[in-house]
Short mmCIF file of C-alpha atoms and ligand atoms in Angstrom, two decimals:
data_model
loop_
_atom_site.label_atom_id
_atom_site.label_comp_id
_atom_site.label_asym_id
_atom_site.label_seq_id
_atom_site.Cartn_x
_atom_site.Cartn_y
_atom_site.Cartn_z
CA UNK A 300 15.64 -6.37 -16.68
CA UNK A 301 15.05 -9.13 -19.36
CA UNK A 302 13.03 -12.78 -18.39
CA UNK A 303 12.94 -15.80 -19.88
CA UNK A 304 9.89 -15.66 -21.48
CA UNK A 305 6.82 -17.65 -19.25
CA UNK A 306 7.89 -16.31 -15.82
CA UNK A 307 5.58 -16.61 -13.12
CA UNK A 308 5.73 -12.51 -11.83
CA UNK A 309 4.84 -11.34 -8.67
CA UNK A 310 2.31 -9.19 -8.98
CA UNK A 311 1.12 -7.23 -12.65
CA UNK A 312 -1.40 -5.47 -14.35
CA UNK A 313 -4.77 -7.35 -15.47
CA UNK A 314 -6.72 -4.85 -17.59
CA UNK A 315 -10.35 -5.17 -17.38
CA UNK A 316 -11.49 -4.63 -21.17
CA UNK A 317 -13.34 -1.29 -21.00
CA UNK A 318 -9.42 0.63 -20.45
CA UNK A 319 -8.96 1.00 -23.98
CA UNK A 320 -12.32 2.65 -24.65
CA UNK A 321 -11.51 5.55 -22.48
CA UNK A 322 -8.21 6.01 -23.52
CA UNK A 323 -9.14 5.59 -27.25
CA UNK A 324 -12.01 8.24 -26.47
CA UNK A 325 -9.19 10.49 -24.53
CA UNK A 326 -7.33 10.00 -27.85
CA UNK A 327 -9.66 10.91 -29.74
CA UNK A 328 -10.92 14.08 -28.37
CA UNK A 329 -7.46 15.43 -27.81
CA UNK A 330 -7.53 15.58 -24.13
CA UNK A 331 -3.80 14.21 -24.22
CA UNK A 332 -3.10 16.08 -20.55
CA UNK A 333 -3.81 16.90 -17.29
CA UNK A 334 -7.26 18.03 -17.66
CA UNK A 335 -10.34 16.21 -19.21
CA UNK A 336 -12.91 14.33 -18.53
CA UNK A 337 -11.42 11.01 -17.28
CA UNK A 338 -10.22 13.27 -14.02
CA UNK A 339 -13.22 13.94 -12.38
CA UNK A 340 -14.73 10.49 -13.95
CA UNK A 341 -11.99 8.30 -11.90
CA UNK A 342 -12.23 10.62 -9.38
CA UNK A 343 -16.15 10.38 -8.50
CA UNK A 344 -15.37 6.56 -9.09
CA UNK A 345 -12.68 6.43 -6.26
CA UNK A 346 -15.59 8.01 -4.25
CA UNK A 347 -18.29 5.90 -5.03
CA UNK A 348 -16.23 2.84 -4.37
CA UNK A 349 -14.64 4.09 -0.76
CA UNK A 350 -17.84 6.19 0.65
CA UNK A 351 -14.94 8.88 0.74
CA UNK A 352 -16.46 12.27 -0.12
CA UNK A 353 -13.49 13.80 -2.06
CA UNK A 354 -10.67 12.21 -3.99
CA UNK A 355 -7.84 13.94 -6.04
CA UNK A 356 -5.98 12.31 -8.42
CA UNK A 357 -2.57 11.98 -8.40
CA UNK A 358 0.30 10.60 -10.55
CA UNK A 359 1.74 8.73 -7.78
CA UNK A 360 1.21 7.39 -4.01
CA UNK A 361 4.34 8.71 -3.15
CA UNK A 362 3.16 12.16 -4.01
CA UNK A 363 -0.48 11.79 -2.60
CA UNK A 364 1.62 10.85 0.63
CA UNK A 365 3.76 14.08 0.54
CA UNK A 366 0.55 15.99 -0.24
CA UNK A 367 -1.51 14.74 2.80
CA UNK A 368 1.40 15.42 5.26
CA UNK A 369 1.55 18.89 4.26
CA UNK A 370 -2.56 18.86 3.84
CA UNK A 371 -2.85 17.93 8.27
CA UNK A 372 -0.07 20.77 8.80
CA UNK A 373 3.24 18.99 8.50
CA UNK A 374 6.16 20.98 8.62
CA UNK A 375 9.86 21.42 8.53
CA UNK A 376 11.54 19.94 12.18
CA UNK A 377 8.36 18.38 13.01
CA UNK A 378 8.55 14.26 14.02
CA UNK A 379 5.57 12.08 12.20
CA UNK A 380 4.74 8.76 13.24
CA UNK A 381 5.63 6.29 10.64
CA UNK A 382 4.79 2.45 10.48
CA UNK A 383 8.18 0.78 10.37
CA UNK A 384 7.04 -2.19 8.90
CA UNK A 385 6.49 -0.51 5.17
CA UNK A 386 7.76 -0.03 1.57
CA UNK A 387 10.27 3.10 1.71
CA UNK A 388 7.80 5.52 -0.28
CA UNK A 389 5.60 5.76 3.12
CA UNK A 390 8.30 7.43 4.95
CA UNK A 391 10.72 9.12 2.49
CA UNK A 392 8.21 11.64 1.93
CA UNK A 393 8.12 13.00 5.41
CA UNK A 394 11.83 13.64 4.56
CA UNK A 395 10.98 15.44 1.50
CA UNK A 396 9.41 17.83 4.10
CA UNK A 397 11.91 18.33 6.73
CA UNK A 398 10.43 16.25 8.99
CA UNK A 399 11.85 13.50 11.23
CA UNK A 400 10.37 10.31 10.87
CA UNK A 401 9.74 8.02 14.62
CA UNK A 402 9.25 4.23 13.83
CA UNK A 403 6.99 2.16 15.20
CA UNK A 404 7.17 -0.97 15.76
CA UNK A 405 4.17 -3.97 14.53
CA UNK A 406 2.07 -6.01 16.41
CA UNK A 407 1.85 -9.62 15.39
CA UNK A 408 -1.96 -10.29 14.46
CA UNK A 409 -1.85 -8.11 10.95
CA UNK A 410 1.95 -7.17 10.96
CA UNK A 411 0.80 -3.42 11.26
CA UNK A 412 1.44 0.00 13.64
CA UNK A 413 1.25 -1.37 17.34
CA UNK A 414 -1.21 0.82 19.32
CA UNK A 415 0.75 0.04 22.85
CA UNK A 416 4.09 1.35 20.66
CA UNK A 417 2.85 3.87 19.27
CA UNK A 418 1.45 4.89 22.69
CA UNK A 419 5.10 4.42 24.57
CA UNK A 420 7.30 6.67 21.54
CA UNK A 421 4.12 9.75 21.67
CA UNK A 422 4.61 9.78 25.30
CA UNK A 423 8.17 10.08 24.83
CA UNK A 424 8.34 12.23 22.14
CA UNK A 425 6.70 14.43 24.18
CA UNK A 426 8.68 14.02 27.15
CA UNK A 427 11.29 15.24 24.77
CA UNK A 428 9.41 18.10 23.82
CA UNK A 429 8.92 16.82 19.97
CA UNK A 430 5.99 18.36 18.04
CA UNK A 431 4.37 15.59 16.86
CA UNK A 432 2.04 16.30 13.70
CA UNK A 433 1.03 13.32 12.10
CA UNK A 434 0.83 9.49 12.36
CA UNK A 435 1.40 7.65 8.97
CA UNK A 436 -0.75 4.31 9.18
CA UNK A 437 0.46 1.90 6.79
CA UNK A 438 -2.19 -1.40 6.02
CA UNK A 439 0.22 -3.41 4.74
CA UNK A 440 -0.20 -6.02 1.96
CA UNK A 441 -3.91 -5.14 2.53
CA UNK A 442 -4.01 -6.22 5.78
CA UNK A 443 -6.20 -3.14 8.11
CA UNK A 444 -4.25 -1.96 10.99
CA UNK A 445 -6.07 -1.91 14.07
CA UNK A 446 -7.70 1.81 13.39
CA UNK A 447 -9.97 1.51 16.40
CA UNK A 448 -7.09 1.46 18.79
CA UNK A 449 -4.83 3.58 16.56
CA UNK A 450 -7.56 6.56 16.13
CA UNK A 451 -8.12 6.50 19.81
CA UNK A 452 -4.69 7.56 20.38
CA UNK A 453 -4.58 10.01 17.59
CA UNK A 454 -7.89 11.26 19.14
CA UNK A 455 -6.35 11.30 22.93
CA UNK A 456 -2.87 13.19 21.77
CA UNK A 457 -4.78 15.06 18.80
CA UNK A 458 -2.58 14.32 16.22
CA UNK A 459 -4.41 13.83 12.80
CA UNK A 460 -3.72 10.39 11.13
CA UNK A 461 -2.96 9.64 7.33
CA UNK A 462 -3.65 6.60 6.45
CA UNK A 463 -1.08 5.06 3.73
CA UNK A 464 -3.28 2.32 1.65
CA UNK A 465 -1.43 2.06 -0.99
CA UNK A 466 -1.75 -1.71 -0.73
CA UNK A 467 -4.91 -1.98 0.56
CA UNK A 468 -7.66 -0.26 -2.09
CA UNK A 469 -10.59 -2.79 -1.04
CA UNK A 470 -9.87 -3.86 1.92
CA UNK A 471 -12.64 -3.47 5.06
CA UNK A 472 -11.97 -2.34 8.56
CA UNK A 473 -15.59 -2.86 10.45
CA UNK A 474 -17.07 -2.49 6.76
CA UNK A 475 -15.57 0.67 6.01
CA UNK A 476 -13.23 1.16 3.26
CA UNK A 477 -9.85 1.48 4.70
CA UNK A 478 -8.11 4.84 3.62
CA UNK A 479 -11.03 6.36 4.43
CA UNK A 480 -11.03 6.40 8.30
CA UNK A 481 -8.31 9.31 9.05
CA UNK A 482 -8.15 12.59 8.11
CA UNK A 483 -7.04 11.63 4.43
CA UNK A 484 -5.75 8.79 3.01
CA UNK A 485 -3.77 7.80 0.04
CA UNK A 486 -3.74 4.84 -2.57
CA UNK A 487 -1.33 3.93 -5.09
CA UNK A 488 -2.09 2.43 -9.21
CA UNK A 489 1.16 1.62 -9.74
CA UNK A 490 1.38 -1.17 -12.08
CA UNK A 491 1.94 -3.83 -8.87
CA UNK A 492 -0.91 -2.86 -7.07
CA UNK A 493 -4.78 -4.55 -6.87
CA UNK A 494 -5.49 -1.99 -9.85
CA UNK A 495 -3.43 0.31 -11.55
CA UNK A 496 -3.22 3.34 -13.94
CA UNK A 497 0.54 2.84 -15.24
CA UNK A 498 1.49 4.91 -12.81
CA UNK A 499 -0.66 6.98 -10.28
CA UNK A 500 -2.35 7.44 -7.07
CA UNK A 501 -4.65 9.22 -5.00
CA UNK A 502 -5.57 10.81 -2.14
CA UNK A 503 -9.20 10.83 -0.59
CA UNK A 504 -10.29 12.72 2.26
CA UNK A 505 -14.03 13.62 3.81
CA UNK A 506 -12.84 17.54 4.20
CA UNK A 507 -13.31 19.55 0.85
CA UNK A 508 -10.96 22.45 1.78
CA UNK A 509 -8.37 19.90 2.57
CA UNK A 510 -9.15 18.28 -0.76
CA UNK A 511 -9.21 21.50 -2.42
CA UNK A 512 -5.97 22.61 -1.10
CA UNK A 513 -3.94 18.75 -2.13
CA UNK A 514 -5.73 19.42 -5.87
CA UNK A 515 -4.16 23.18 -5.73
CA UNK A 516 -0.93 22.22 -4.41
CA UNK A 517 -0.92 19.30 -7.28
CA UNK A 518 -1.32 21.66 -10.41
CA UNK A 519 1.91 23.90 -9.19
CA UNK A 520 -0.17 26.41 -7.02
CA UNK A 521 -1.29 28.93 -9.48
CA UNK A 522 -2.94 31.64 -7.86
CA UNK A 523 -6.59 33.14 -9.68
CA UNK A 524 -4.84 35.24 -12.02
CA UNK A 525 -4.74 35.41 -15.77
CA UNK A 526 -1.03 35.66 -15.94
CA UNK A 527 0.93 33.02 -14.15
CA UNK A 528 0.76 34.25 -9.72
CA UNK A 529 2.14 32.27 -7.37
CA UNK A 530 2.09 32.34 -3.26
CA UNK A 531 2.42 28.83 -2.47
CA UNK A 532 5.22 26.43 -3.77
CA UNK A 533 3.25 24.35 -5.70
CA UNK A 534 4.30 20.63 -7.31
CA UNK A 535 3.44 18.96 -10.73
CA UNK A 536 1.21 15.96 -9.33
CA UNK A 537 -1.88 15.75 -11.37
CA UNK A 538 -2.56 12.69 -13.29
CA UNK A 539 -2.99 12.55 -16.57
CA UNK A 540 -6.53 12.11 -18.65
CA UNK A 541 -4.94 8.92 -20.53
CA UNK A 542 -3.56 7.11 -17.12
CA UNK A 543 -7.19 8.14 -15.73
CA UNK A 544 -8.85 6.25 -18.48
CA UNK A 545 -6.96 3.29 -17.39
CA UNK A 546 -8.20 3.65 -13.81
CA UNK A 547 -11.69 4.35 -14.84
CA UNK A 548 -11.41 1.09 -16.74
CA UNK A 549 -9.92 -0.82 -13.49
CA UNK A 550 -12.24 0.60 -10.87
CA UNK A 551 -14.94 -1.20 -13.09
CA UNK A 552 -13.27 -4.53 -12.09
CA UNK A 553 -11.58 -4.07 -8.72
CA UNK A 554 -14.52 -6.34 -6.62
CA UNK A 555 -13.32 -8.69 -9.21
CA UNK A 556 -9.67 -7.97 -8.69
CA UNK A 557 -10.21 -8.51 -5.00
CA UNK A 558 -11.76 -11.73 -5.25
CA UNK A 559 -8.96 -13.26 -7.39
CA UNK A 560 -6.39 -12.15 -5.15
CA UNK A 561 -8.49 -13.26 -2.36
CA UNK A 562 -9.11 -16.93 -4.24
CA UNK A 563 -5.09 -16.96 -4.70
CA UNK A 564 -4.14 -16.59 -1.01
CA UNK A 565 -6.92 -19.39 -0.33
CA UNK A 566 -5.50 -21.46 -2.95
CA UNK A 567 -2.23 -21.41 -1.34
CA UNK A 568 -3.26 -21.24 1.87
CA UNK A 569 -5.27 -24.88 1.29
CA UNK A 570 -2.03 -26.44 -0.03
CA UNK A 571 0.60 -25.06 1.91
CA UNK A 572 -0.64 -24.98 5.56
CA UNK A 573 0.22 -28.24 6.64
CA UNK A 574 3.46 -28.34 4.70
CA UNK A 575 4.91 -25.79 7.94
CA UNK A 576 4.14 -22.46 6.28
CA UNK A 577 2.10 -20.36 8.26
CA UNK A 578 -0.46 -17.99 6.87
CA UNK A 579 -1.73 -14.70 8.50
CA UNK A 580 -5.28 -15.05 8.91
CA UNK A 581 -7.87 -12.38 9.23
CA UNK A 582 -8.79 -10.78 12.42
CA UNK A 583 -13.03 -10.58 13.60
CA UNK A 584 -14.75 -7.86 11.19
CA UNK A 585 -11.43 -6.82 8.84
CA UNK A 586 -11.57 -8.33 5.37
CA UNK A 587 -8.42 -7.97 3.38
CA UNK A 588 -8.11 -7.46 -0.28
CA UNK A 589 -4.99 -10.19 0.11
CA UNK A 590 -2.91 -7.87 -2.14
CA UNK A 591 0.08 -10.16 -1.67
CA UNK A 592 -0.19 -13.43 -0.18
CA UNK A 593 2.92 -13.74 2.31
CA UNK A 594 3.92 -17.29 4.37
CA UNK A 595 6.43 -17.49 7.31
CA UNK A 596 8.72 -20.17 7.17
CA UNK A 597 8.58 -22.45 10.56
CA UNK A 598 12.02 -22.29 11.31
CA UNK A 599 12.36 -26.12 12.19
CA UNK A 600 11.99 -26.98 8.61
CA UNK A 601 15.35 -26.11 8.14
CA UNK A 602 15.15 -23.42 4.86
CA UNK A 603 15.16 -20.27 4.56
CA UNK A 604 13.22 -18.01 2.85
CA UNK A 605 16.19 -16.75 0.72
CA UNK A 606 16.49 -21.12 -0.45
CA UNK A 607 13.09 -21.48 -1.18
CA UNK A 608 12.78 -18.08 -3.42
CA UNK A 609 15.87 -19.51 -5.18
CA UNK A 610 14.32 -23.09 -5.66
CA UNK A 611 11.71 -20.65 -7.32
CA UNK A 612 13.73 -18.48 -9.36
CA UNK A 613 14.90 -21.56 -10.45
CA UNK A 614 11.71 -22.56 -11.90
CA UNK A 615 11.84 -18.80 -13.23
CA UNK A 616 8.76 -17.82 -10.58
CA UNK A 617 9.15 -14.60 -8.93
CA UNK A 618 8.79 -14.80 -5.20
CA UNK A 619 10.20 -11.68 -2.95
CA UNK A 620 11.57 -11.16 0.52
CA UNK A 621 8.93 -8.99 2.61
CA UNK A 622 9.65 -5.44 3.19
CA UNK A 623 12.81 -5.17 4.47
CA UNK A 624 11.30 -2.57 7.87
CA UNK A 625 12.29 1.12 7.65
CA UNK A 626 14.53 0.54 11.06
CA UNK A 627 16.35 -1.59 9.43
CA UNK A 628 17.44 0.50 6.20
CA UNK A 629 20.69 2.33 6.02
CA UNK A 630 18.58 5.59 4.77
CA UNK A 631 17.35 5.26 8.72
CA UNK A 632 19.82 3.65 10.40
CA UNK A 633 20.01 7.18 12.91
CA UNK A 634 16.31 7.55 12.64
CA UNK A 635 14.22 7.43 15.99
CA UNK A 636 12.32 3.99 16.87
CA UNK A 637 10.18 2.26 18.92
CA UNK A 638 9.80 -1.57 19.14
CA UNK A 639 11.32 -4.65 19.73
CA UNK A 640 12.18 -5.98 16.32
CA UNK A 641 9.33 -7.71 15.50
CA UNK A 642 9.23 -6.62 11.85
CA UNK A 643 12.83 -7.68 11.66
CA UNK A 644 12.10 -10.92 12.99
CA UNK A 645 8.93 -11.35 10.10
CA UNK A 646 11.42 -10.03 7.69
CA UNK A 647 13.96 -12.91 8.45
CA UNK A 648 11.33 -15.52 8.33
CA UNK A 649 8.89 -14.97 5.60
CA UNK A 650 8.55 -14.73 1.97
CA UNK A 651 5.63 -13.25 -0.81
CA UNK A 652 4.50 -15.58 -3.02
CA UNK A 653 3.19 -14.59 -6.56
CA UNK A 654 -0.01 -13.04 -6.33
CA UNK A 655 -1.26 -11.64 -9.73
CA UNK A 656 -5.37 -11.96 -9.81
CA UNK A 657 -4.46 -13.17 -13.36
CA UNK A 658 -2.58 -16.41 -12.49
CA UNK A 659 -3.98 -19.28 -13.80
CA UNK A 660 -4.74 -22.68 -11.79
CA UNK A 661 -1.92 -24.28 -13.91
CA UNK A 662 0.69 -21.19 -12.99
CA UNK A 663 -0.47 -21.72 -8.82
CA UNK A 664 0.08 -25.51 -9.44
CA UNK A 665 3.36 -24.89 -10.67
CA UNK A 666 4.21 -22.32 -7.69
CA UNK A 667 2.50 -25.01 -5.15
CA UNK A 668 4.58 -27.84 -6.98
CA UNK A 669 7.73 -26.07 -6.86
CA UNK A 670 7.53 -25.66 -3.21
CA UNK A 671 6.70 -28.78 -2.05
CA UNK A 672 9.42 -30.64 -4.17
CA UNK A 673 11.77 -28.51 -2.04
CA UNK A 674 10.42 -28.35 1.01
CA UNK A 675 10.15 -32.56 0.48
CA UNK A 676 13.96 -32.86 -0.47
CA UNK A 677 14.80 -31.64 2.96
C1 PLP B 358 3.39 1.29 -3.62
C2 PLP B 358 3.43 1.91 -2.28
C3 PLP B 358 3.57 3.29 -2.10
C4 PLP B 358 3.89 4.24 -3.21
O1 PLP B 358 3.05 4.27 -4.26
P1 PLP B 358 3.58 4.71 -5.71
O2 PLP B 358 2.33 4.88 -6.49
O3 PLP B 358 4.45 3.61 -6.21
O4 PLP B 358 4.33 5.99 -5.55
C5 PLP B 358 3.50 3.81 -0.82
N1 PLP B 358 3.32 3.02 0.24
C6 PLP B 358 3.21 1.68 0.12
C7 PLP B 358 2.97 0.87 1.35
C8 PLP B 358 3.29 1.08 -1.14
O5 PLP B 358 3.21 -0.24 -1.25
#
């Protein structure tokens, strides 16, 4: 798509500075592939930054999330637990393995998995005689799920739990890194995200031979052989040495990156509160890397989230619907779920403003501006 030039985005890349020297020094020394020294480099800084112990990287989330399924023993006719509330890529890739996603529903304090939910569609999974071999835990737009509550359950029905923080690189559950508090978890540097590569993700995990296996099954499975042996079906996941200078680059800046965001939803937050759009705060001991600031709309101000994004796109600022919940998609219109529409109900209501960590004061004015001239013609 084209834009008239000046458009407030959502959310894009904001390089650091030191990107181009290790893409220039990639360049340079001819590791133009899959292997080289910007791998293990991002890698051990994905570590370092998370307290994870092992991270493989990936040239998507969406593939880090197929790999970790398959990594806790995902298989063909198997049902994973799946946040409804999510962009598609969390659950299409439990499809991609034969599986059957179950849906569950949000709670209402950080829009994430509902522990009680979750608790009502395991029992009756089981009832049903489902294997159930996974829950997907989705923090979305950086919010932390509640993971106390959530890994209890996991704990009580031993089922292992992939987290899906895509959104959330950053973000603190208790002072942990989130993504690091299942048995693996994923993040995405695609170019929306808090940091990004171009394109890429990874997966981290504290259990080496689970680690080892996701790097294996990454590089398409070649057996030890000097001729080309294969026993498992492999994929063609690895990252790339150039996009992994990128990321090397960005991980130098993401405490940074996480401020700004943080000092954007604050911005708006500060302006906006008492105009009758409400704000999701944070719960007791979670910090949020505010990857997306999001507002619902108090219905008795009579607009809707679809009129104020146009009063914006008007103004050529890019403001988006929230994700529209998994339930709710024709892809799984026949797919199981638990919950009582809450996510729906958020969906109908609320809006994401623009969010970049590079936006400057005059750009949020603008945004805050924009919305208050509508909201004050009502
Ligand atoms: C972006 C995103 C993904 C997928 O990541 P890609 O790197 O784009 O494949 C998965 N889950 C969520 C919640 C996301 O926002």
């Amino acid at each position: 798509m084209i834009y008239k030039p000046g458009r407030i985005f959502l959310s894009v890349p904001h390089m650091g500075g030191h990107e181009k020297n290790y893409v220039d020094k990639a360049l340079e020394d001819n590791w133009v592939t899959t292997v080289g020294p910007n791998i293990p480099g991002f890698e051990h800084d994905i570590c370092q930054h998370t307290n994870a112990q092992h991270a493989v990287a990936l040239n998507s989330g969406t593939a880090a999330i197929h790999l970790a399924l398959q990594a806790v023993g995902v298989q063909a006719g198997d049902e994973v637990l799946c946040s409804t509330f999510t962009f598609v890529a969390s659950a299409n890739p439990i499809l991609y393995l034969g599986a059957t996603p179950v849906l569950v529903e949000s709670e209402a304090e950080t829009w994430n998995m509902c522990p009680q939910t979750l608790r009502q569609a395991i029992e009756e999974r089981l009832r049903l005689g489902k294997k159930l071999s996974c829950i997907l835990l989705v923090h979305l737009y950086g919010m932390p799920a509640k993971v106390k509550e959530i890994m209890a359950i996991a704990e009580e029905y031993n089922i292992p739990v992939v987290e899906d923080a895509a959104e959330a690189l950053g973000s603190r559950y208790f002072g942990h890194q989130v993504g690091t508090l299942g048995q693996a978890g994923i993040f995405s540097f695609n170019g929306n995200k808090i940091i990004t590569t171009s394109g890429g993700g990874a997966l981290v995990t504290n259990d080496k031979k689970l680690a080892d296996h996701t790097r294996f099954l990454a590089g398409q499975a070649k057996d030890a052989a000097p001729h080309y042996q294969h026993s498992h079906m492999g994929y063609n996941y690895l990252l790339s040495n150039i996009s992994a200078g990128i990321g090397r680059g960005q991980i130098e800046v993401l405490e940074r990156r996480v401020k700004e965001r943080r000092e954007v939803y604050n911005f708006y937050k500060e302006r906006l509160r008492e105009k009758g759009l409400e704000f999701l705060p944070e719960p007791k001991n979670v910090f949020s890397n505010r990857w997306l600031t999001t507002v619902l709309i108090n219905p008795e101000l009579g607009i809707t989230p679809g009129q104020l994004r146009l009063a914006l796109e008007e103004q050529n600022i890019d403001a988006r619907p929230l994700w529209k919940p998994m339930h709710l998609q024709p892809l799984y219109q026949s797919t199981p779920y638990y919950g009582d529409n809450l996510s729906g109900q958020l969906f109908e209501r609320g809006l994401c403003l623009p969010s970049s960590s590079n936006l400057t004061e005059e750009e949020l004015e603008k945004v805050v501006k924009t919305i208050e001239r509508r909201l004050g013609s009502l």
